[in-house]
GROMACS .gro file of C-alpha atoms in nm:
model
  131
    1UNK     CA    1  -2.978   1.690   0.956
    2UNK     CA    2  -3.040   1.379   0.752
    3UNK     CA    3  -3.040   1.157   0.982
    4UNK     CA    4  -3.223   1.357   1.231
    5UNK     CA    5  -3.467   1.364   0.923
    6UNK     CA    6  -3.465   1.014   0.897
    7UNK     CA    7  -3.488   0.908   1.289
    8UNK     CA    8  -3.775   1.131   1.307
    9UNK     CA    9  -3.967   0.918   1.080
   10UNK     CA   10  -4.069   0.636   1.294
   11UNK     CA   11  -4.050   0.302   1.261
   12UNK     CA   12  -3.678   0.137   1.233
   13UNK     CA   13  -3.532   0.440   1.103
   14UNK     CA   14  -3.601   0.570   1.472
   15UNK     CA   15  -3.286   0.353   1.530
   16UNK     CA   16  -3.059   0.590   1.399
   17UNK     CA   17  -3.118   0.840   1.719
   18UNK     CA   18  -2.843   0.618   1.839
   19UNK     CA   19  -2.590   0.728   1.566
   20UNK     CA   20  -2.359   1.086   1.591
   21UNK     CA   21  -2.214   1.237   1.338
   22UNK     CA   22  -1.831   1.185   1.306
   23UNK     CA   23  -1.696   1.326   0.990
   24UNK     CA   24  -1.850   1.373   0.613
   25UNK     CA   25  -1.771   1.488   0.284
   26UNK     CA   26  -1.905   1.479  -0.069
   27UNK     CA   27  -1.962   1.130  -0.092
   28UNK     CA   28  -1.843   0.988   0.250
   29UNK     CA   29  -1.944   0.992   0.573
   30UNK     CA   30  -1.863   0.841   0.939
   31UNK     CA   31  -2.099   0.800   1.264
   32UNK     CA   32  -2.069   0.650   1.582
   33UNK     CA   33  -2.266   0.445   1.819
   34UNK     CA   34  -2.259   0.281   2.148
   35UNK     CA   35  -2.435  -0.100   2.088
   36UNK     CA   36  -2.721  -0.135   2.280
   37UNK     CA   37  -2.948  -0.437   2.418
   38UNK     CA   38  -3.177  -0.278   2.171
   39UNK     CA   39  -2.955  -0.341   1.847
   40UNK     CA   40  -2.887  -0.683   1.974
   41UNK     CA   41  -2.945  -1.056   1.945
   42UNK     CA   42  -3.005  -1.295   2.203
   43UNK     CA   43  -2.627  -1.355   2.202
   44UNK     CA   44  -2.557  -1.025   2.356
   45UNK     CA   45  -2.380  -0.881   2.024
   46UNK     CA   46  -2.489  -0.661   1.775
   47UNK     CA   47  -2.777  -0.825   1.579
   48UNK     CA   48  -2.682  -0.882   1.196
   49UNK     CA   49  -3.031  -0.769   1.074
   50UNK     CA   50  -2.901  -0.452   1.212
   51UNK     CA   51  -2.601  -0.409   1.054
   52UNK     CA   52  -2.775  -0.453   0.736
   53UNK     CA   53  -3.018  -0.146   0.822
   54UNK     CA   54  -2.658   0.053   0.942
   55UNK     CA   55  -2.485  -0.057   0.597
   56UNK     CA   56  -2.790   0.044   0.431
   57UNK     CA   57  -2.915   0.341   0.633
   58UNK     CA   58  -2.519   0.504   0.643
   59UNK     CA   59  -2.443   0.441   0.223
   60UNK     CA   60  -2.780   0.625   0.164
   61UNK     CA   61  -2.650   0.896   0.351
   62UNK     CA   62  -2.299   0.887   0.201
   63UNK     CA   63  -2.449   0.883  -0.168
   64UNK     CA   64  -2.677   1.166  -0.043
   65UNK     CA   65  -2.386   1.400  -0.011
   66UNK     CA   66  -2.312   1.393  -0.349
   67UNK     CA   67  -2.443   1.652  -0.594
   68UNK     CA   68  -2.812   1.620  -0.659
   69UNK     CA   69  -2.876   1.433  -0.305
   70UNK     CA   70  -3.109   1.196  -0.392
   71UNK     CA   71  -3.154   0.847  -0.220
   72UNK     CA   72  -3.208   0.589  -0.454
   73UNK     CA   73  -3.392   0.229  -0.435
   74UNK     CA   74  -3.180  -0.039  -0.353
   75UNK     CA   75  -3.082  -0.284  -0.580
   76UNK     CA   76  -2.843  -0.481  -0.429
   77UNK     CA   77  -2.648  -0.503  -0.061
   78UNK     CA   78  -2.381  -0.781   0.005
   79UNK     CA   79  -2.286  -0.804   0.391
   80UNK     CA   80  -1.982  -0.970   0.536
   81UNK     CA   81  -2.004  -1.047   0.905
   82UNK     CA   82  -1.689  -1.082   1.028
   83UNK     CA   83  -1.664  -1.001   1.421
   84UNK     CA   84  -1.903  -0.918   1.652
   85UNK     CA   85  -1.964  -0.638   1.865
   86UNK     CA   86  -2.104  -0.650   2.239
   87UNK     CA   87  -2.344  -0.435   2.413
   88UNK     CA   88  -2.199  -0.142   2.542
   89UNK     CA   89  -1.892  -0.130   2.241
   90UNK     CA   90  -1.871   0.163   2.050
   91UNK     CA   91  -1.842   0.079   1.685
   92UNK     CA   92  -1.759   0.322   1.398
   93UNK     CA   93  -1.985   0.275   1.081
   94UNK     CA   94  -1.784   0.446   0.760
   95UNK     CA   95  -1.986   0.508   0.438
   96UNK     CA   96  -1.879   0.620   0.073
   97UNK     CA   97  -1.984   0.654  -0.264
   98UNK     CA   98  -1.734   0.415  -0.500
   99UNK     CA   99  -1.910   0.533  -0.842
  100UNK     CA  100  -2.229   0.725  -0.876
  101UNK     CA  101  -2.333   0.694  -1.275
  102UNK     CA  102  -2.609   0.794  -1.480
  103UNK     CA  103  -2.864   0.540  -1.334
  104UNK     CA  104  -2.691   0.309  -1.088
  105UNK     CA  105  -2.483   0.435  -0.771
  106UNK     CA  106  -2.194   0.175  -0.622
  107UNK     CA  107  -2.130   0.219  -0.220
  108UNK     CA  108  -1.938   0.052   0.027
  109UNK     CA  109  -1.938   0.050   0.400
  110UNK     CA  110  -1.732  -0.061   0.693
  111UNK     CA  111  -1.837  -0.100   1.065
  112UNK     CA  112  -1.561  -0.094   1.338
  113UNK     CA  113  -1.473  -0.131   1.710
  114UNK     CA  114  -1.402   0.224   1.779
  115UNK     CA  115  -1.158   0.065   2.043
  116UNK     CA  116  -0.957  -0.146   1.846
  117UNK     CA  117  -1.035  -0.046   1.511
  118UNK     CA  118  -1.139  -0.461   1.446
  119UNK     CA  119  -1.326  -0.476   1.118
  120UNK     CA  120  -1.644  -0.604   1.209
  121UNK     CA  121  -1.873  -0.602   0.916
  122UNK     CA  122  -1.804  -0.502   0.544
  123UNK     CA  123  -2.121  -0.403   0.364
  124UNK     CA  124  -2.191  -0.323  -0.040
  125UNK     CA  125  -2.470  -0.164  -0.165
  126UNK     CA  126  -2.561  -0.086  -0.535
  127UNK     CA  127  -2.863   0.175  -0.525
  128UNK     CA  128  -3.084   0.263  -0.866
  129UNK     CA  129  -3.058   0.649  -0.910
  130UNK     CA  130  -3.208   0.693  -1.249
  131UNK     CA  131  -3.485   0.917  -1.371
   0.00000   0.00000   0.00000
């Protein structure tokens, strides 16, 4: 429902349409998604500004899972590219909650080749959750 919530919104969040549920629990949570020419670069693979929405779009989900739901402001996101993805690949994008405190939460996310499981991009993400 969240990210129905969230796609429904307009503007990049629209995006997420692409994504399906996988799995998700308090804290975590998995989607998949078939790379399109629309989440890519003129390279033909999945564009890194994109990833960066995923990692940050996914974590916010993850850490809304959590007791008391709320998303945060983002303080902080560290991305790693390491492989790319091509049109038409269907990648994995894995989201949980490492430490949710008082006023700070601390997330982590990897994005994956469904196929072969190759770790693609490795994403952090510290959000401000205080009153």
């Amino acid at each position: 429902m969240c990210v129905k919530t969230f796609a429904d919104q307009g503007g990049l969040d629209s995006a997420l349409k692409a994504c399906k549920v996988v799995a998700g629990s308090p804290g975590q949570c998995t989607f998949s998604m078939v790379v399109d020419k629309s989440h890519a670069n003129l390279g033909g693979t999945l564009h890194g500004g994109f990833s960066a929405h995923l990692v940050d779009s996914i974590t916010t989900i993850a850490l809304m899972t959590n007791e008391g739901g709320m998303p945060g402001v983002s303080v902080d996101m560290n991305m790693t590219y390491i492989k790319a993805a091509k049109i038409g690949e269907e990648i994995l994008i894995e989201a949980k909650t490492l430490k949710k405190g008082r006023t700070l939460a601390f997330l982590e996310c990897e994005i994956r080749n469904k196929e072969s499981n190759a770790l693609l991009v490795k994403g952090s993400h510290t959000k401000f959750i205080g009153s």
